[in-house]
Coordinates of C-alpha atoms in Angstrom, one line a residue:
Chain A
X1113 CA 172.1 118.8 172.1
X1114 CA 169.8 121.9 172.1
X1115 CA 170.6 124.7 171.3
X1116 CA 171.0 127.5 173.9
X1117 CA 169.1 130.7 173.6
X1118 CA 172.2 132.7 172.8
X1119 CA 172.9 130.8 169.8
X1120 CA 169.4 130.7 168.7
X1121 CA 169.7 134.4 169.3
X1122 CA 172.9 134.7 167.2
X1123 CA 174.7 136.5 170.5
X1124 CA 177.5 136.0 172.6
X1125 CA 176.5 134.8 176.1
X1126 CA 178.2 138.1 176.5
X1127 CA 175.6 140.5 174.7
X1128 CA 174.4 143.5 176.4
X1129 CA 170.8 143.3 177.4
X1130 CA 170.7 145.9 174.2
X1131 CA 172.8 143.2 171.4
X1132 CA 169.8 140.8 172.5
X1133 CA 166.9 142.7 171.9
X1134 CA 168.0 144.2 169.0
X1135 CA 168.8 140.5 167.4
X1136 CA 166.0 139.3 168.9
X1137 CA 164.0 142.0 166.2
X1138 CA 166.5 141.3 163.6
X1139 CA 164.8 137.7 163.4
X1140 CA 161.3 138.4 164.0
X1141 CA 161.2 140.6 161.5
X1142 CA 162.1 138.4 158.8
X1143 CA 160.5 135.0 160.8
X1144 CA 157.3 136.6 161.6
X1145 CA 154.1 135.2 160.9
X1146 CA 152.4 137.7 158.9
X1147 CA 155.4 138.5 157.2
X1148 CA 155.9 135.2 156.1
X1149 CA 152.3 133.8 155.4
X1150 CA 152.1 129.7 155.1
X1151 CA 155.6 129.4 155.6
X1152 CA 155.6 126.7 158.6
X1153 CA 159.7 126.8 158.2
X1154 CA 159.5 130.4 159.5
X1155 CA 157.0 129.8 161.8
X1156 CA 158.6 127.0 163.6
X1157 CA 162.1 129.5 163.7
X1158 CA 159.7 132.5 165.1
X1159 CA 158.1 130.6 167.8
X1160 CA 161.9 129.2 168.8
X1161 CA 163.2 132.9 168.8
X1162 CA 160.6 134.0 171.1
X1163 CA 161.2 131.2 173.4
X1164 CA 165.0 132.2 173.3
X1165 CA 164.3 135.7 173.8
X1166 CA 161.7 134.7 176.7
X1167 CA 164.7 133.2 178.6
X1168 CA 167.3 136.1 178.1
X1169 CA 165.8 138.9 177.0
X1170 CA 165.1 140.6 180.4
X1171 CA 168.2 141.0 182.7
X1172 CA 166.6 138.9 185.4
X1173 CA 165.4 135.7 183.3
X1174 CA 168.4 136.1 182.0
X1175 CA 170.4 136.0 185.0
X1176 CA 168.3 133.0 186.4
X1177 CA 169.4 131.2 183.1
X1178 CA 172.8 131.7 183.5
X1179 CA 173.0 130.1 186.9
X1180 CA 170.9 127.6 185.9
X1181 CA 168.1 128.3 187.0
X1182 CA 165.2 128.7 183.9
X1183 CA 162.5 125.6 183.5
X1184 CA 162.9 126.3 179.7
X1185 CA 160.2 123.9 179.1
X1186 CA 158.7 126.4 180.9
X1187 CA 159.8 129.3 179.0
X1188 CA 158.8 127.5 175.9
X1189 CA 155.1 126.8 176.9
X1190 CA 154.4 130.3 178.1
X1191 CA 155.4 131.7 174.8
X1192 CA 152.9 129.1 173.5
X1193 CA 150.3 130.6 175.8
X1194 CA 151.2 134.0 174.3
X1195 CA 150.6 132.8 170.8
X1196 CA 147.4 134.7 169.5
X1197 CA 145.7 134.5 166.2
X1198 CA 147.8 135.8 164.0
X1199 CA 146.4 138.0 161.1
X1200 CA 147.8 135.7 158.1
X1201 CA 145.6 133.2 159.7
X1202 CA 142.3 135.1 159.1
X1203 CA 143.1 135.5 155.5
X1204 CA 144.5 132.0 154.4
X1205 CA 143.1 128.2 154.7
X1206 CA 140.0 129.0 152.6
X1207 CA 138.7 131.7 154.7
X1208 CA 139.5 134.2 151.8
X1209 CA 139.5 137.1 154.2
X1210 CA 137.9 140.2 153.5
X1211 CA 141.0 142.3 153.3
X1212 CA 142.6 140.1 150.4
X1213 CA 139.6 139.5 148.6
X1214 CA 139.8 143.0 147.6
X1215 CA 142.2 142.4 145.1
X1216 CA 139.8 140.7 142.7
X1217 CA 140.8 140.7 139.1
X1218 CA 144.4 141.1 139.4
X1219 CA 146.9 139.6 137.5
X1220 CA 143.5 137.3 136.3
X1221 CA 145.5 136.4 132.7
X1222 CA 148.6 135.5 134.2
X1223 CA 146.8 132.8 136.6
X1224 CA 144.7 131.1 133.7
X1225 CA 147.4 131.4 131.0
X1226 CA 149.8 129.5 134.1
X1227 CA 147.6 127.1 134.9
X1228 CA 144.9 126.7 133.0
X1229 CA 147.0 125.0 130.0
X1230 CA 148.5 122.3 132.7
X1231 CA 145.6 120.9 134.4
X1232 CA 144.7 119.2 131.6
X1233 CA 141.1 119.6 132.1
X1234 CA 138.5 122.6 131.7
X1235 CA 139.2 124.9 134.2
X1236 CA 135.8 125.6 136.1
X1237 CA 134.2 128.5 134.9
X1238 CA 133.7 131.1 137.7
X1239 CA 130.1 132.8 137.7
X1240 CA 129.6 136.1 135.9
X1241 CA 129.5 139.5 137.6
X1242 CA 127.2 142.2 137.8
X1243 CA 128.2 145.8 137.2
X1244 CA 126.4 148.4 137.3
X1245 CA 127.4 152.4 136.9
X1246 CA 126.7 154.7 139.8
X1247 CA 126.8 158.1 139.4
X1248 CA 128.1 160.0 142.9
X1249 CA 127.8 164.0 144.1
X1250 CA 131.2 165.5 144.1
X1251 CA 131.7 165.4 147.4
X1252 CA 130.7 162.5 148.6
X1253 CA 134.1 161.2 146.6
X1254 CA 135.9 162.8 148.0
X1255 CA 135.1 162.9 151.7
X1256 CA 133.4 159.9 151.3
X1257 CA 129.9 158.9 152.6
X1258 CA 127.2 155.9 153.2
X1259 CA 124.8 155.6 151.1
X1260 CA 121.9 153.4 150.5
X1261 CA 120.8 153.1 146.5
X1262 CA 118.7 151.0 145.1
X1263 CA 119.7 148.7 142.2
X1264 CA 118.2 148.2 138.9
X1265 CA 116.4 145.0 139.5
X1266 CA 115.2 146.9 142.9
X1267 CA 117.3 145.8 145.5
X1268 CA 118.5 148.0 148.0
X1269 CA 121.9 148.5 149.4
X1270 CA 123.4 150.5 152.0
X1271 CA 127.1 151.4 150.5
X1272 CA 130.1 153.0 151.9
X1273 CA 131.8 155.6 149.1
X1274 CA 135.5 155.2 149.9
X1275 CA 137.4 158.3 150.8
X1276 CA 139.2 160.2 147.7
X1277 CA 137.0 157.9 145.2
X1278 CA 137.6 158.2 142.0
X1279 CA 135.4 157.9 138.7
X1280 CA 136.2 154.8 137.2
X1281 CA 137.0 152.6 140.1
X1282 CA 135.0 149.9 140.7
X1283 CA 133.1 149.0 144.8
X1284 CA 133.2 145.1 144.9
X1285 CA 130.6 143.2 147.3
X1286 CA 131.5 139.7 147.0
X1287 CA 129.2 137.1 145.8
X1288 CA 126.5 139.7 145.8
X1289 CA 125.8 138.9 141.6
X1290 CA 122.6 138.1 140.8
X1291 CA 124.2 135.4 138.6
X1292 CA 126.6 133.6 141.4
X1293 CA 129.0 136.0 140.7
X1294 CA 130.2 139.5 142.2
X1295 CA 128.2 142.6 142.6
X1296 CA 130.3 145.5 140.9
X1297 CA 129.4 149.2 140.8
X1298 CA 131.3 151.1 138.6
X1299 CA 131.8 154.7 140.2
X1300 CA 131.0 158.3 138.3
X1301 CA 131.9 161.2 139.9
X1302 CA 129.7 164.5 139.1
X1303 CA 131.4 167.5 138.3
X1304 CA 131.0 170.2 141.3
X1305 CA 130.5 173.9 139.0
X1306 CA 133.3 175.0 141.9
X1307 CA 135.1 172.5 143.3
X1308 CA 138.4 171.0 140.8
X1309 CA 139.9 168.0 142.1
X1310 CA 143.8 167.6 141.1
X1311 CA 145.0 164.5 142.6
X1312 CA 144.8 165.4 146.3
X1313 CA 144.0 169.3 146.2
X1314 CA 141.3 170.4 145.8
X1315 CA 140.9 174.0 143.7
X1316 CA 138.4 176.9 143.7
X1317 CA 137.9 180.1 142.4
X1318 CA 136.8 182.9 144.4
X1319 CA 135.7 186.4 143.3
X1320 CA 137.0 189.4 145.7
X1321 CA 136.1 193.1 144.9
X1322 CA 138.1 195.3 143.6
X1323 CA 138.5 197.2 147.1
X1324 CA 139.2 194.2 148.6
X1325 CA 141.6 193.5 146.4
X1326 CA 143.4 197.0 147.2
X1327 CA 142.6 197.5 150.6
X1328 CA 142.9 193.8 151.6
X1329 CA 140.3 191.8 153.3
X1330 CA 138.9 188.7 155.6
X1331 CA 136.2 186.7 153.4
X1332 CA 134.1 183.5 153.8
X1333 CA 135.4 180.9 151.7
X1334 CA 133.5 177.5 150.8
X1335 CA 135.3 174.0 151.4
X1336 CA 133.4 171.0 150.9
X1337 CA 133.5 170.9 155.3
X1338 CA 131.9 173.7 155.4
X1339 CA 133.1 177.7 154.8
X1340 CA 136.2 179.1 156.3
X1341 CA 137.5 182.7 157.0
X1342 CA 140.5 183.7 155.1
X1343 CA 142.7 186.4 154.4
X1344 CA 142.9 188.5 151.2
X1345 CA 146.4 190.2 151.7
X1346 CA 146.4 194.0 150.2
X1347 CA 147.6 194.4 146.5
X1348 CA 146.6 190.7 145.2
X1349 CA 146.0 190.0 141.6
X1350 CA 143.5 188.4 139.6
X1351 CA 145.2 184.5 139.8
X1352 CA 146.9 184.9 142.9
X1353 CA 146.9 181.6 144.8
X1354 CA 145.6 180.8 148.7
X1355 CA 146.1 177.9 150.5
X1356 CA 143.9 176.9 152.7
X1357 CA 145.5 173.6 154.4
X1358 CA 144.0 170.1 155.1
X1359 CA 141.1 171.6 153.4
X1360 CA 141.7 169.3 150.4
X1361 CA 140.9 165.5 150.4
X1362 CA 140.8 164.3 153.1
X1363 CA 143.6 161.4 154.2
X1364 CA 143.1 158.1 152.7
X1365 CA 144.9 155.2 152.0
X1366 CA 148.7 155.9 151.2
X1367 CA 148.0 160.3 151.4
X1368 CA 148.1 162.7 154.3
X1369 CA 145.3 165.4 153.6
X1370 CA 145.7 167.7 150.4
X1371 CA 144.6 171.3 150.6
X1372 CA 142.3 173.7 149.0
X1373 CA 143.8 175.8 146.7
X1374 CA 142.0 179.4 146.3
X1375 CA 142.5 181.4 143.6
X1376 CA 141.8 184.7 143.5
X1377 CA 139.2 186.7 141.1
X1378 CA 138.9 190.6 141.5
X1379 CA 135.5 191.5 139.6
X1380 CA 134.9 195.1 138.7
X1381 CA 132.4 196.8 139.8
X1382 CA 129.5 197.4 137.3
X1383 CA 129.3 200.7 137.8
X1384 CA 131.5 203.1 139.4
X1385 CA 130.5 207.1 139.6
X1386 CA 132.2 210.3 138.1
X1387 CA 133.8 211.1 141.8
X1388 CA 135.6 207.3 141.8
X1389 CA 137.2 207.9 137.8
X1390 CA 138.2 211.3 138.6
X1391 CA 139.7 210.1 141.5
X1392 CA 141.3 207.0 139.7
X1393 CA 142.2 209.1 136.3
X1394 CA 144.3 211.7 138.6
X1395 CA 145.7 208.3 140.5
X1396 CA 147.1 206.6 137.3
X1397 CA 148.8 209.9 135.9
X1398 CA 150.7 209.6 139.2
X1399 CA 151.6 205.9 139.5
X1400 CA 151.9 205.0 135.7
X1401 CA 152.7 201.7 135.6
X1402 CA 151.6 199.7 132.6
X1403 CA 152.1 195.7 134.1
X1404 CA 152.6 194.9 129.8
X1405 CA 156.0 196.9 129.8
X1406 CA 157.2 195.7 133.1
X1407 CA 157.7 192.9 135.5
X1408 CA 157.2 189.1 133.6
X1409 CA 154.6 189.6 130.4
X1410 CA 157.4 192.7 129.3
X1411 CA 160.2 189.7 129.7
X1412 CA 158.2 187.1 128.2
X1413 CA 155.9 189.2 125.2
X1414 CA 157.0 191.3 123.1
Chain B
X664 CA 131.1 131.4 162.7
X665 CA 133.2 134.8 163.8
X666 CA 132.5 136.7 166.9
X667 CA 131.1 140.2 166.7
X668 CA 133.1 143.0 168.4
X669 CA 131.6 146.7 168.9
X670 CA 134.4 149.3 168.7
X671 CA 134.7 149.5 172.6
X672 CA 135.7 146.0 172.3
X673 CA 138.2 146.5 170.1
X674 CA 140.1 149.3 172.1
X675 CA 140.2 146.8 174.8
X676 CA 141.6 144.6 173.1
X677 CA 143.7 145.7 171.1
X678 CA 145.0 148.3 173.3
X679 CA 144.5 151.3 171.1
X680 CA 142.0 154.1 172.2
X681 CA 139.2 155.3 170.6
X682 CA 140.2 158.2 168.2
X683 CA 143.3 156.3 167.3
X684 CA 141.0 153.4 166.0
X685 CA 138.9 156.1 164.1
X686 CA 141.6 157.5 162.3
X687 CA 143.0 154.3 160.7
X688 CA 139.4 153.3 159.6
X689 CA 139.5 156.5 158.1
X690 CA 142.7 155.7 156.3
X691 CA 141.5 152.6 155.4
X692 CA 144.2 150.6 157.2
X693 CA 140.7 148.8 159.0
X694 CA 137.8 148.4 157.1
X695 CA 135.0 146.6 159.4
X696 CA 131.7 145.7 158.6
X697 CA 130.6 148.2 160.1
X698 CA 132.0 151.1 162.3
X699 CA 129.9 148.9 165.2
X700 CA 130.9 145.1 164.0
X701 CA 134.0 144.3 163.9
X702 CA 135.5 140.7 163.4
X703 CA 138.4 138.0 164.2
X704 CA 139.9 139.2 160.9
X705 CA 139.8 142.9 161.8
X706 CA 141.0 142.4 165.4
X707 CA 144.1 140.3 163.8
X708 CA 144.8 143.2 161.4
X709 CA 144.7 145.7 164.2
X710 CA 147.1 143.7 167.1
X711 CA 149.4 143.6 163.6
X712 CA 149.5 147.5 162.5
X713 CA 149.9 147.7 166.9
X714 CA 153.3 145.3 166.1
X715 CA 154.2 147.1 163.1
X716 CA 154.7 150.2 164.9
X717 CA 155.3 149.0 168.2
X718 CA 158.1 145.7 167.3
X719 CA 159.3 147.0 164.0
X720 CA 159.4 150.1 164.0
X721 CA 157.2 150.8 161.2
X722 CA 156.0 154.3 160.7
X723 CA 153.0 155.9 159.6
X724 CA 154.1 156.2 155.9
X725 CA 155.0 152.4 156.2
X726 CA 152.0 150.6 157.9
X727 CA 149.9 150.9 154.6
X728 CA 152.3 150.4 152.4
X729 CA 152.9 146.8 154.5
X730 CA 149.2 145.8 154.7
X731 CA 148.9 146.5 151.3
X732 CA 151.8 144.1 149.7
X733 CA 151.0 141.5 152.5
X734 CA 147.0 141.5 151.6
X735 CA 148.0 141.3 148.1
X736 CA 150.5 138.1 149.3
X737 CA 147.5 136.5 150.7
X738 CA 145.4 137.0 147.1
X739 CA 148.0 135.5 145.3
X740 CA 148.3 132.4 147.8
X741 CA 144.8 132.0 147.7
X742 CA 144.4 132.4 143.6
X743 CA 146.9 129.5 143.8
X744 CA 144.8 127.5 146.2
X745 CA 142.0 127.7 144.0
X746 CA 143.8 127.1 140.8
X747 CA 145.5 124.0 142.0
X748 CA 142.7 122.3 142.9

């Protein structure tokens, strides 16, 4: 005899409308689809879950059903109708989406040295790739860009720089080789003279003058999106750190945005006149303090 | 031979609205063709990161994490394909 939807369910004909629902998600996520690519065990159990949770997972299908009421051939062929493509069927069945393809190269040895040995014959030799280095500006890696280059044998292409690119990782275009095989470009990324990348942040140094420094101040500061206003709090030091947030790279992949760290460079004026060291002469005779015998350097020297 | 989407497409279809579709391209959860083309396989992958978040529970920190090991599931499977042939 069939089962009814409460057992498929795993509830009591009692459940609230709440037990149901959250059973009901229990299964799918382990039974679904995508979750569970090629698996036609799973997919079978999904399709019957929905079903169940077609019949009783609203209060009023469900109370139809419990007087009797539910076609549940019915039931069953509208969650059919439901049924979209699902995305494990774009990348399996010798489509070789574009989203898994991009895994190319991985785990290469293992697959030859499993099976390779125990098919008995040669394995078929896959066409070679090309791979070319490209070098890249700075900040095109990192907030990513289209470009169109042109190859060495001439061709043109019109690329996309991933977000957060680093040097050393390769762009693949599938099938593009001029041998049968893939087109590889092997990324360089130019040094900026300002900008240091560390993992997300992004660093800078920034000169402020020395009255700046004392008096505070609000300065123009360059990101790789364009300059910013920031403020120079009174009293900083030579090293002292800003932050300037999301300024960083931008969010990619796994990362939320990093920041731009500025650090802070007073520069001496080249000259100063008599009036200024008179003025600064009389000034340290009244505030004498040597940073070498006090604070962290007199802790940590010696 | 797939069916070309342009991105207003998409929103209808998927649900999602415009800057929402932006930013996940811009995380790379979508990576169409182009930001004017999109395919079967990027509509698939979009109603998924919508059941992800909408079914499961999944949250932002997640979704790419998921799509990651389950496009790396479907490499594997298809390696195997090949290499059983």
């Amino acid at each position: 005899m069939a089962k009814s939807p409460y057992e498929i369910l795993g509830v009591s004909p009692k459940a609230s409308q709440d037990e149901i629902k959250n059973a009901y998600r229990s299964h799918a996520k382990k039974l679904h689809p995508d979750l569970n690519p090629g698996d036609k065990t799973a997919e079978h159990q999904f399709k019957e879950i929905n079903a169940a949770y077609e019949t009783v997972g609203s209060a009023e299908e469900r109370g139809k059903y419990d007087r009797g009421e539910t076609d549940t051939a019915q039931a069953q062929g509208r969650a059919q109708e439901q049924a979209r493509q699902y995305y494990s069927q774009t990348q399996g069945k010798g489509g070789g989406g574009r989203y898994s393809s991009a895994f190319g190269g991985v785990d290469d040895d293992l697959f030859e040295s499993l099976f390779g040995a125990r098919s008995g014959r040669s394995r078929p030799s896959t066409p070679p790739d090309d791979l070319f280095s490209l070098e890249i500006e700075f900040s095109d890696a990192v907030l990513g860009a289209e470009r169109e280059i042109t190859l060495p044998n001439q061709k043109k292409l019109r690329i996309t720089i991933p977000v957060g690119i680093e040097s050393g990782k390769k762009l693949k275009f599938a099938g593009q080789g001029t041998q049968g095989g893939d087109l590889l470009i092997e990324i360089k990324v130019k040094a900026s003279p300002f900008f240091h990348r560390h993992g997300n942040q992004i660093e800078i140094e920034v000169p402020i003058s020395l009255s700046e420094a004392i008096l505070g101040a609000e300065i123009k500061v360059p990101t790789l999106s364009g300059s910013i206003l920031m403020k120079v709090p009174p009293g900083v030091s030579s090293g002292q750190k800003l932050k300037a947030a999301g300024r960083g790279v931008p969010a990619h992949g796994h990362h939320g945005a990093g920041d731009q760290i500025v650090v802070l460079k007073i520069v001496m004026p080249s000259t100063v006149d008599a009036e200024f060291k008179e003025a600064v002469s009389a000034w340290a005779k009244r505030e004498a303090c040597d940073p070498r015998t006090s604070g962290a350097f007199a802790k940590g020297g010696s | 031979m797939s069916a070309a989407f342009t991105l207003i497409q998409i929103c209808e279809l998927s649900g999602l609205d415009e800057p929402t579709v932006t930013r996940y391209v811009e995380r790379e959860w979508l990576r169409p063709v182009t930001r004017s083309k999109w395919d079967q396989e990027d509509l698939a992958r979009i109603r998924f990161i919508v059941e992800l978040q909408q079914e499961f529970g999944a949250n932002e920190e997640a979704i790419p994490i998921i799509l990651h090991l389950v496009d790396q599931i479907h490499y594997f499977r298809g390696r195997m394909q090949d290499l059983a042939k």
